[in-house]
Short mmCIF file of N, CA and C in Angstrom, two decimals:
data_model
loop_
_atom_site.label_atom_id
_atom_site.label_comp_id
_atom_site.label_asym_id
_atom_site.label_seq_id
_atom_site.Cartn_x
_atom_site.Cartn_y
_atom_site.Cartn_z
N UNK A 756 -46.08 108.94 150.98
CA UNK A 756 -45.99 107.66 151.66
C UNK A 756 -47.39 107.13 151.92
N UNK A 757 -47.49 105.85 151.89
CA UNK A 757 -48.76 105.16 152.14
C UNK A 757 -48.70 104.53 153.52
N UNK A 758 -49.67 104.80 154.36
CA UNK A 758 -49.73 104.21 155.70
C UNK A 758 -50.06 102.73 155.58
N UNK A 759 -49.33 101.90 156.33
CA UNK A 759 -49.51 100.46 156.29
C UNK A 759 -49.52 99.90 157.71
N UNK A 760 -50.43 98.98 157.98
CA UNK A 760 -50.50 98.32 159.28
C UNK A 760 -50.14 96.86 159.13
N UNK A 761 -49.41 96.33 160.11
CA UNK A 761 -49.08 94.91 160.11
C UNK A 761 -48.86 94.48 161.56
N UNK A 762 -48.90 93.17 161.78
CA UNK A 762 -48.73 92.62 163.12
C UNK A 762 -47.38 91.94 163.25
N UNK A 763 -46.69 92.23 164.36
CA UNK A 763 -45.44 91.55 164.70
C UNK A 763 -45.47 91.23 166.19
N UNK A 764 -44.63 90.32 166.61
CA UNK A 764 -44.59 89.95 168.03
C UNK A 764 -44.05 91.12 168.86
N UNK A 765 -44.37 91.09 170.13
CA UNK A 765 -43.89 92.13 171.04
C UNK A 765 -42.36 92.12 171.10
N UNK A 766 -41.77 90.92 171.08
CA UNK A 766 -40.31 90.82 171.14
C UNK A 766 -39.66 91.41 169.89
N UNK A 767 -40.23 91.11 168.71
CA UNK A 767 -39.69 91.67 167.47
C UNK A 767 -39.81 93.18 167.47
N UNK A 768 -40.91 93.69 167.95
CA UNK A 768 -41.10 95.15 168.03
C UNK A 768 -40.07 95.77 168.97
N UNK A 769 -39.83 95.12 170.10
CA UNK A 769 -38.85 95.64 171.05
C UNK A 769 -37.45 95.65 170.44
N UNK A 770 -37.10 94.57 169.74
CA UNK A 770 -35.79 94.51 169.08
C UNK A 770 -35.66 95.60 168.03
N UNK A 771 -36.72 95.79 167.26
CA UNK A 771 -36.70 96.81 166.21
C UNK A 771 -36.61 98.21 166.82
N UNK A 772 -37.33 98.44 167.90
CA UNK A 772 -37.25 99.74 168.57
C UNK A 772 -35.84 100.01 169.07
N UNK A 773 -35.20 99.00 169.66
CA UNK A 773 -33.83 99.17 170.15
C UNK A 773 -32.87 99.48 169.00
N UNK A 774 -33.02 98.76 167.89
CA UNK A 774 -32.15 98.97 166.74
C UNK A 774 -32.36 100.36 166.15
N UNK A 775 -33.61 100.76 166.03
CA UNK A 775 -33.91 102.10 165.49
C UNK A 775 -33.31 103.18 166.39
N UNK A 776 -33.44 103.01 167.69
CA UNK A 776 -32.86 103.98 168.62
C UNK A 776 -31.34 104.01 168.50
N UNK A 777 -30.75 102.83 168.38
CA UNK A 777 -29.29 102.73 168.22
C UNK A 777 -28.82 103.46 166.96
N UNK A 778 -29.62 103.38 165.89
CA UNK A 778 -29.27 104.02 164.62
C UNK A 778 -29.70 105.48 164.55
N UNK A 779 -30.51 105.90 165.52
CA UNK A 779 -30.98 107.28 165.53
C UNK A 779 -32.06 107.55 164.49
N UNK A 780 -32.87 106.52 164.20
CA UNK A 780 -33.96 106.68 163.23
C UNK A 780 -35.26 106.18 163.86
N UNK A 781 -36.36 106.47 163.20
CA UNK A 781 -37.65 106.01 163.71
C UNK A 781 -37.87 104.54 163.39
N UNK A 782 -38.81 103.94 164.10
CA UNK A 782 -39.20 102.56 163.83
C UNK A 782 -39.65 102.43 162.37
N UNK A 783 -40.45 103.38 161.91
CA UNK A 783 -40.96 103.34 160.53
C UNK A 783 -39.82 103.37 159.51
N UNK A 784 -38.83 104.22 159.76
CA UNK A 784 -37.69 104.30 158.85
C UNK A 784 -36.91 102.99 158.85
N UNK A 785 -36.74 102.39 160.01
CA UNK A 785 -36.06 101.10 160.10
C UNK A 785 -36.79 100.04 159.27
N UNK A 786 -38.11 100.00 159.39
CA UNK A 786 -38.91 99.03 158.63
C UNK A 786 -38.77 99.29 157.14
N UNK A 787 -38.83 100.57 156.73
CA UNK A 787 -38.68 100.90 155.30
C UNK A 787 -37.31 100.46 154.78
N UNK A 788 -36.26 100.77 155.53
CA UNK A 788 -34.91 100.39 155.10
C UNK A 788 -34.75 98.88 155.02
N UNK A 789 -35.27 98.18 156.01
CA UNK A 789 -35.16 96.72 156.02
C UNK A 789 -35.94 96.10 154.87
N UNK A 790 -37.12 96.61 154.60
CA UNK A 790 -37.94 96.09 153.50
C UNK A 790 -37.29 96.38 152.15
N UNK A 791 -36.76 97.59 151.98
CA UNK A 791 -36.06 97.92 150.73
C UNK A 791 -34.85 97.01 150.53
N UNK A 792 -34.08 96.79 151.58
CA UNK A 792 -32.90 95.92 151.48
C UNK A 792 -33.31 94.49 151.14
N UNK A 793 -34.36 94.01 151.77
CA UNK A 793 -34.83 92.65 151.51
C UNK A 793 -35.30 92.50 150.07
N UNK A 794 -36.08 93.44 149.60
CA UNK A 794 -36.63 93.35 148.24
C UNK A 794 -35.57 93.56 147.16
N UNK A 795 -34.52 94.31 147.46
CA UNK A 795 -33.47 94.53 146.47
C UNK A 795 -32.43 93.41 146.49
N UNK A 796 -32.51 92.55 147.50
CA UNK A 796 -31.58 91.44 147.59
C UNK A 796 -30.22 91.84 148.13
N UNK A 797 -30.09 93.07 148.64
CA UNK A 797 -28.79 93.49 149.16
C UNK A 797 -28.54 92.85 150.52
N UNK A 798 -27.28 92.67 150.82
CA UNK A 798 -26.86 92.08 152.08
C UNK A 798 -26.44 93.18 153.04
N UNK A 799 -26.64 92.95 154.32
CA UNK A 799 -26.16 93.94 155.28
C UNK A 799 -24.65 94.06 155.21
N UNK A 800 -24.15 95.22 155.55
CA UNK A 800 -22.70 95.42 155.54
C UNK A 800 -22.10 94.79 156.78
N UNK A 801 -21.67 93.56 156.64
CA UNK A 801 -21.08 92.81 157.73
C UNK A 801 -19.61 92.59 157.41
N UNK A 802 -18.70 93.06 158.27
CA UNK A 802 -17.28 92.91 157.97
C UNK A 802 -16.85 91.46 157.77
N UNK A 803 -17.61 90.52 158.30
CA UNK A 803 -17.29 89.12 158.10
C UNK A 803 -17.33 88.75 156.63
N UNK A 804 -18.23 89.40 155.87
CA UNK A 804 -18.38 89.09 154.46
C UNK A 804 -17.67 90.08 153.55
N UNK A 805 -17.00 91.06 154.13
CA UNK A 805 -16.24 92.04 153.36
C UNK A 805 -14.81 91.53 153.23
N UNK A 806 -14.56 90.73 152.20
CA UNK A 806 -13.29 90.05 152.07
C UNK A 806 -12.10 90.99 151.91
N UNK A 807 -12.33 92.21 151.42
CA UNK A 807 -11.24 93.17 151.35
C UNK A 807 -10.78 93.58 152.74
N UNK A 808 -11.68 93.51 153.71
CA UNK A 808 -11.32 93.84 155.08
C UNK A 808 -10.64 92.68 155.78
N UNK A 809 -10.88 91.49 155.33
CA UNK A 809 -10.30 90.31 155.96
C UNK A 809 -8.85 90.15 155.56
N UNK A 810 -8.56 90.21 154.27
CA UNK A 810 -7.19 90.01 153.79
C UNK A 810 -7.01 90.80 152.51
N UNK A 811 -6.09 91.75 152.51
CA UNK A 811 -5.95 92.67 151.37
C UNK A 811 -4.77 92.37 150.47
N UNK A 812 -4.06 91.31 150.66
CA UNK A 812 -2.86 91.04 149.88
C UNK A 812 -3.12 89.97 148.82
N UNK A 813 -2.25 89.92 147.83
CA UNK A 813 -2.35 88.87 146.81
C UNK A 813 -2.14 87.52 147.49
N UNK A 814 -2.89 86.55 147.04
CA UNK A 814 -2.78 85.21 147.64
C UNK A 814 -2.42 84.19 146.58
N UNK A 815 -1.67 83.17 146.95
CA UNK A 815 -1.34 82.12 145.99
C UNK A 815 -2.58 81.30 145.65
N UNK A 816 -2.55 80.68 144.47
CA UNK A 816 -3.71 79.88 144.05
C UNK A 816 -3.91 78.65 144.91
N UNK A 817 -2.86 78.20 145.61
CA UNK A 817 -2.98 77.02 146.48
C UNK A 817 -3.08 77.43 147.95
N UNK A 818 -3.73 78.54 148.22
CA UNK A 818 -3.81 79.08 149.57
C UNK A 818 -4.37 78.08 150.57
N UNK A 819 -5.33 77.27 150.16
CA UNK A 819 -5.93 76.32 151.11
C UNK A 819 -4.91 75.29 151.58
N UNK A 820 -3.85 75.10 150.81
CA UNK A 820 -2.84 74.11 151.19
C UNK A 820 -1.62 74.76 151.83
N UNK A 821 -1.41 76.05 151.57
CA UNK A 821 -0.20 76.72 152.08
C UNK A 821 -0.54 77.88 153.00
N UNK A 822 -1.69 77.83 153.64
CA UNK A 822 -2.15 78.98 154.42
C UNK A 822 -1.25 79.33 155.60
N UNK A 823 -0.58 78.36 156.19
CA UNK A 823 0.28 78.67 157.35
C UNK A 823 1.37 79.66 156.99
N UNK A 824 2.01 79.48 155.87
CA UNK A 824 3.06 80.41 155.46
C UNK A 824 2.52 81.79 155.18
N UNK A 825 1.32 81.89 154.64
CA UNK A 825 0.72 83.18 154.33
C UNK A 825 0.32 83.89 155.62
N UNK A 826 -0.27 83.16 156.54
CA UNK A 826 -0.73 83.76 157.79
C UNK A 826 0.45 84.22 158.63
N UNK A 827 1.52 83.46 158.64
CA UNK A 827 2.67 83.80 159.47
C UNK A 827 3.49 84.94 158.90
N UNK A 828 3.35 85.25 157.62
CA UNK A 828 4.16 86.32 157.03
C UNK A 828 3.59 87.69 157.30
#
């Protein structure tokens, strides 16, 4: 590993420290993971964007017009 120095605001550092603690990893590991994710173009795993978690059934092609019947079933 190559040691790297950079400047961030105190608030950003505090947020990152809290997140790292929440995940049980070091601040440095959090920065590495975030930088790798950013550079690879990957998106965070957010259930809002995981459409298989939102609705897992076959949907009609006119869902935008018939959504009430689908939601109520």
